[in-house]
Amino acid sequence: MDYDALKTLHSSAAPFTPLVPVSLLPALALILLSATFVLAFYFSTLPKNAIPLKEVAVASTASILGGFGVVALFCTAGVYV
């Protein structure tokens, strides 16, 4: 495709609309980051076992929630990543 065809295609395309409304991002960031800190505290109080399956599950959940929470917080501040 040449440049003119791509420009026409771009101008005729529908604008992007996010799946999560922008007005919900502050509350979503607060909920996700709060859950991360609660799970991190819970993780630090777990008894140490020989096979740490529960520890891995709690830490992985906290990590995933923290990642999505930070992205929501950045988007709330206007840094769209």
N, CA, C and O of each residue as an XYZ file, in Angstrom:
324
protein
N       0.839     -1.184      0.000
C       0.000      0.000      0.000
C       0.884      1.246      0.000
O       1.944      1.283      0.624
N       0.427      2.233     -0.698
C       1.178      3.478     -0.709
C       0.671      4.397      0.406
O      -0.294      4.084      1.104
N       1.333      5.514      0.548
C       1.048      6.438      1.643
C      -0.368      7.005      1.566
O      -1.045      7.104      2.590
N      -0.823      7.377      0.381
C      -2.154      7.973      0.241
C      -3.252      6.980      0.622
O      -4.247      7.362      1.239
N      -3.079      5.728      0.263
C      -4.078      4.717      0.609
C      -4.119      4.503      2.125
O      -5.193      4.363      2.710
N      -2.944      4.478      2.754
C      -2.899      4.320      4.205
C      -3.489      5.537      4.916
O      -4.175      5.392      5.927
N      -3.227      6.719      4.398
C      -3.776      7.939      4.993
C      -5.294      7.943      4.900
O      -5.965      8.335      5.854
N      -5.842      7.521      3.787
C      -7.292      7.452      3.616
C      -7.885      6.400      4.556
O      -8.925      6.627      5.174
N      -7.220      5.259      4.657
C      -7.692      4.210      5.550
C      -7.669      4.671      7.007
O      -8.593      4.382      7.768
N      -6.627      5.379      7.388
C      -6.497      5.881      8.753
C      -7.575      6.917      9.070
O      -8.164      6.886     10.150
N      -7.831      7.814      8.155
C      -8.821      8.861      8.410
C     -10.250      8.319      8.421
O     -11.134      8.932      9.020
N     -10.487      7.188      7.774
C     -11.837      6.621      7.747
C     -12.078      5.618      8.871
O     -13.207      5.167      9.061
N     -11.045      5.268      9.609
C     -11.192      4.283     10.694
C     -11.890      4.917     11.891
O     -11.813      6.128     12.100
N     -12.575      4.078     12.677
C     -13.254      4.552     13.885
C     -12.222      4.904     14.957
O     -11.183      4.251     15.043
N     -12.490      5.919     15.769
C     -11.533      6.268     16.821
C     -11.472      5.188     17.904
O     -12.421      4.432     18.111
N     -10.358      5.144     18.566
C     -10.151      4.150     19.617
C     -11.007      4.480     20.837
O     -11.068      5.630     21.271
N     -11.661      3.468     21.378
C     -12.397      3.620     22.635
C     -11.925      2.526     23.586
O     -11.960      1.347     23.233
N     -11.484      2.899     24.784
C     -10.963      1.902     25.720
C     -12.071      1.019     26.276
O     -13.229      1.431     26.342
N     -11.710     -0.197     26.676
C     -12.675     -1.126     27.260
C     -13.110     -0.674     28.655
O     -14.272     -0.828     29.030
N     -12.171     -0.117     29.417
C     -12.475      0.398     30.754
C     -12.617      1.911     30.640
O     -11.712      2.576     30.136
N     -13.742      2.470     31.100
C     -13.899      3.925     31.018
C     -12.813      4.653     31.807
O     -12.400      4.199     32.874
N     -12.363      5.766     31.283
C     -11.281      6.529     31.900
C     -11.690      7.023     33.287
O     -10.835      7.181     34.158
N     -12.960      7.264     33.503
C     -13.418      7.751     34.805
C     -13.298      6.698     35.904
O     -13.297      7.046     37.084
N     -13.198      5.430     35.544
C     -13.055      4.362     36.539
C     -11.603      4.054     36.897
O     -11.350      3.292     37.831
N     -10.655      4.627     36.179
C      -9.251      4.286     36.405
C      -8.736      4.641     37.802
O      -7.990      3.844     38.371
N      -9.090      5.800     38.392
C      -8.587      6.061     39.752
C      -9.066      5.035     40.776
O      -8.284      4.577     41.609
N     -10.337      4.678     40.717
C     -10.860      3.680     41.659
C     -10.240      2.312     41.404
O      -9.920      1.589     42.348
N     -10.070      1.958     40.145
C      -9.453      0.678     39.798
C      -8.015      0.616     40.295
O      -7.587     -0.411     40.823
N      -7.268      1.700     40.133
C      -5.885      1.736     40.619
C      -5.839      1.598     42.133
O      -4.995      0.878     42.666
N      -6.740      2.282     42.827
C      -6.774      2.192     44.286
C      -7.084      0.776     44.747
O      -6.432      0.263     45.657
N      -8.070      0.144     44.129
C      -8.457     -1.218     44.521
C      -7.327     -2.207     44.247
O      -6.993     -3.023     45.105
N      -6.741     -2.135     43.057
C      -5.687     -3.097     42.698
C      -4.432     -2.920     43.551
O      -3.833     -3.903     43.987
N      -4.035     -1.673     43.789
C      -2.826     -1.449     44.588
C      -3.068     -1.769     46.063
O      -2.162     -2.245     46.747
N      -4.278     -1.512     46.557
C      -4.598     -1.895     47.937
C      -4.553     -3.405     48.100
O      -4.020     -3.910     49.088
N      -5.108     -4.124     47.139
C      -5.064     -5.586     47.187
C      -3.628     -6.091     47.121
O      -3.292     -7.092     47.754
N      -2.789     -5.412     46.367
C      -1.376     -5.793     46.287
C      -0.703     -5.669     47.644
O       0.028     -6.567     48.062
N      -0.946     -4.557     48.334
C      -0.307     -4.364     49.644
C      -0.851     -5.346     50.680
O      -0.099     -5.818     51.533
N      -2.143     -5.659     50.618
C      -2.715     -6.644     51.538
C      -2.098     -8.021     51.285
O      -1.719     -8.715     52.229
N      -1.997     -8.411     50.023
C      -1.404     -9.714     49.714
C       0.079     -9.755     50.053
O       0.590    -10.801     50.454
N       0.775     -8.641     49.901
C       2.194     -8.604     50.262
C       2.360     -8.772     51.769
O       3.280     -9.453     52.221
N       1.476     -8.156     52.547
C       1.535     -8.349     53.996
C       1.214     -9.795     54.353
O       1.882    -10.396     55.194
N       0.187    -10.351     53.710
C      -0.180    -11.747     53.959
C       0.972    -12.683     53.582
O       1.249    -13.653     54.287
N       1.627    -12.386     52.482
C       2.764    -13.203     52.040
C       3.889    -13.177     53.073
O       4.535    -14.195     53.319
N       4.117    -12.023     53.669
C       5.217    -11.909     54.632
C       4.912    -12.615     55.950
O       5.827    -12.892     56.726
N       3.632    -12.911     56.215
C       3.283    -13.588     57.468
C       3.048    -15.084     57.294
O       2.749    -15.767     58.273
N       3.172    -15.609     56.088
C       2.974    -17.042     55.866
C       4.112    -17.842     56.485
O       5.265    -17.411     56.447
N       3.797    -19.011     57.057
C       4.880    -19.868     57.565
C       5.699    -20.425     56.394
O       5.167    -20.704     55.320
N       6.969    -20.575     56.625
C       7.861    -21.067     55.569
C       7.774    -22.587     55.486
O       8.032    -23.279     56.471
N       7.417    -23.104     54.327
C       7.286    -24.535     54.099
C       8.392    -25.031     53.176
O       9.076    -24.247     52.518
N       8.550    -26.352     53.144
C       9.551    -26.943     52.259
C       9.149    -26.756     50.801
O       9.999    -26.496     49.950
N       7.846    -26.888     50.509
C       7.347    -26.700     49.148
C       6.452    -25.453     49.162
O       5.321    -25.515     49.644
N       6.934    -24.349     48.651
C       6.235    -23.066     48.807
C       5.145    -22.804     47.747
O       5.144    -21.747     47.116
N       4.229    -23.750     47.550
C       3.193    -23.545     46.531
C       2.262    -22.391     46.896
O       1.911    -21.577     46.042
N       1.868    -22.324     48.155
C       0.973    -21.242     48.581
C       1.681    -19.892     48.480
O       1.083    -18.899     48.066
N       2.950    -19.863     48.860
C       3.721    -18.626     48.779
C       3.835    -18.140     47.336
O       3.691    -16.949     47.063
N       4.092    -19.057     46.426
C       4.225    -18.699     45.009
C       2.897    -18.177     44.465
O       2.869    -17.213     43.700
N       1.800    -18.816     44.862
C       0.477    -18.382     44.383
C       0.135    -16.986     44.893
O      -0.353    -16.151     44.131
N       0.383    -16.727     46.166
C       0.071    -15.417     46.742
C       0.977    -14.344     46.141
O       0.508    -13.259     45.797
N       2.259    -14.639     46.013
C       3.201    -13.660     45.458
C       2.904    -13.370     43.988
O       3.003    -12.223     43.553
N       2.543    -14.390     43.224
C       2.218    -14.179     41.811
C       0.956    -13.341     41.652
O       0.900    -12.456     40.797
N      -0.050    -13.613     42.465
C      -1.281    -12.819     42.415
C      -1.000    -11.371     42.779
O      -1.491    -10.458     42.116
N      -0.214    -11.155     43.827
C       0.128     -9.790     44.229
C       0.913     -9.076     43.128
O       0.706     -7.886     42.890
N       1.794     -9.783     42.470
C       2.593     -9.186     41.400
C       1.731     -8.784     40.206
O       1.910     -7.707     39.636
N       0.807     -9.645     39.836
C      -0.074     -9.340     38.699
C      -0.985     -8.165     39.028
O      -1.154     -7.261     38.209
N      -1.578     -8.174     40.236
C      -2.441     -7.063     40.631
C      -1.650     -5.755     40.709
O      -2.146     -4.696     40.325
N      -0.420     -5.841     41.207
C       0.420     -4.648     41.278
C       0.757     -4.095     39.905
O       0.777     -2.880     39.708
N       1.020     -4.975     38.961
C       1.328     -4.529     37.601
C       0.164     -3.813     36.959
O       0.331     -2.737     36.385
N      -1.026     -4.406     37.051
C      -2.205     -3.754     36.487
C      -2.557     -2.481     37.252
O      -3.037     -1.515     36.659
N      -2.322     -2.473     38.566
C      -2.592     -1.279     39.364
C      -1.691     -0.120     38.989
O      -2.144      1.023     38.924
N      -0.427     -0.397     38.741
C       0.505      0.663     38.341
C       0.140      1.207     36.959
O       0.216      2.415     36.732
N      -0.250      0.340     36.047
C      -0.674      0.804     34.719
C      -1.918      1.676     34.837
O      -2.009      2.710     34.175
N      -2.882      1.274     35.673
C      -4.088      2.081     35.872
C      -3.742      3.416     36.513
O      -4.331      4.439     36.164
N      -2.795      3.421     37.448
C      -2.375      4.663     38.092
C      -1.681      5.589     37.097
O      -1.931      6.795     37.102
N      -0.819      5.047     36.249
C      -0.172      5.857     35.215
C      -1.202      6.462     34.269
O      -1.119      7.641     33.925
N      -2.169      5.655     33.850
C      -3.206      6.163     32.935
C      -4.053      7.228     33.621
O      -4.507      8.166     32.966
N      -4.276      7.101     34.928
C      -5.003      8.118     35.673
C      -4.241      9.444     35.658
O      -4.839     10.515     35.556
N      -2.923      9.356     35.760
C      -2.096     10.563     35.757
C      -1.880     11.140     34.361
O      -1.262     12.196     34.223
N      -2.376     10.471     33.330
C      -2.240     10.974     31.975
C      -1.088     10.397     31.193
O      -0.834     10.817     30.064
N      -0.386      9.445     31.769
C       0.702      8.765     31.066
C       0.125      7.474     30.516
O       0.093      6.452     31.201
N      -0.323      7.527     29.291
C      -1.010      6.370     28.687
C       0.008      5.393     28.144
O       0.652      5.642     27.125
N       0.144      4.265     28.849
C       1.109      3.234     28.455
C       0.411      2.048     27.849
O       1.063      1.080     27.457
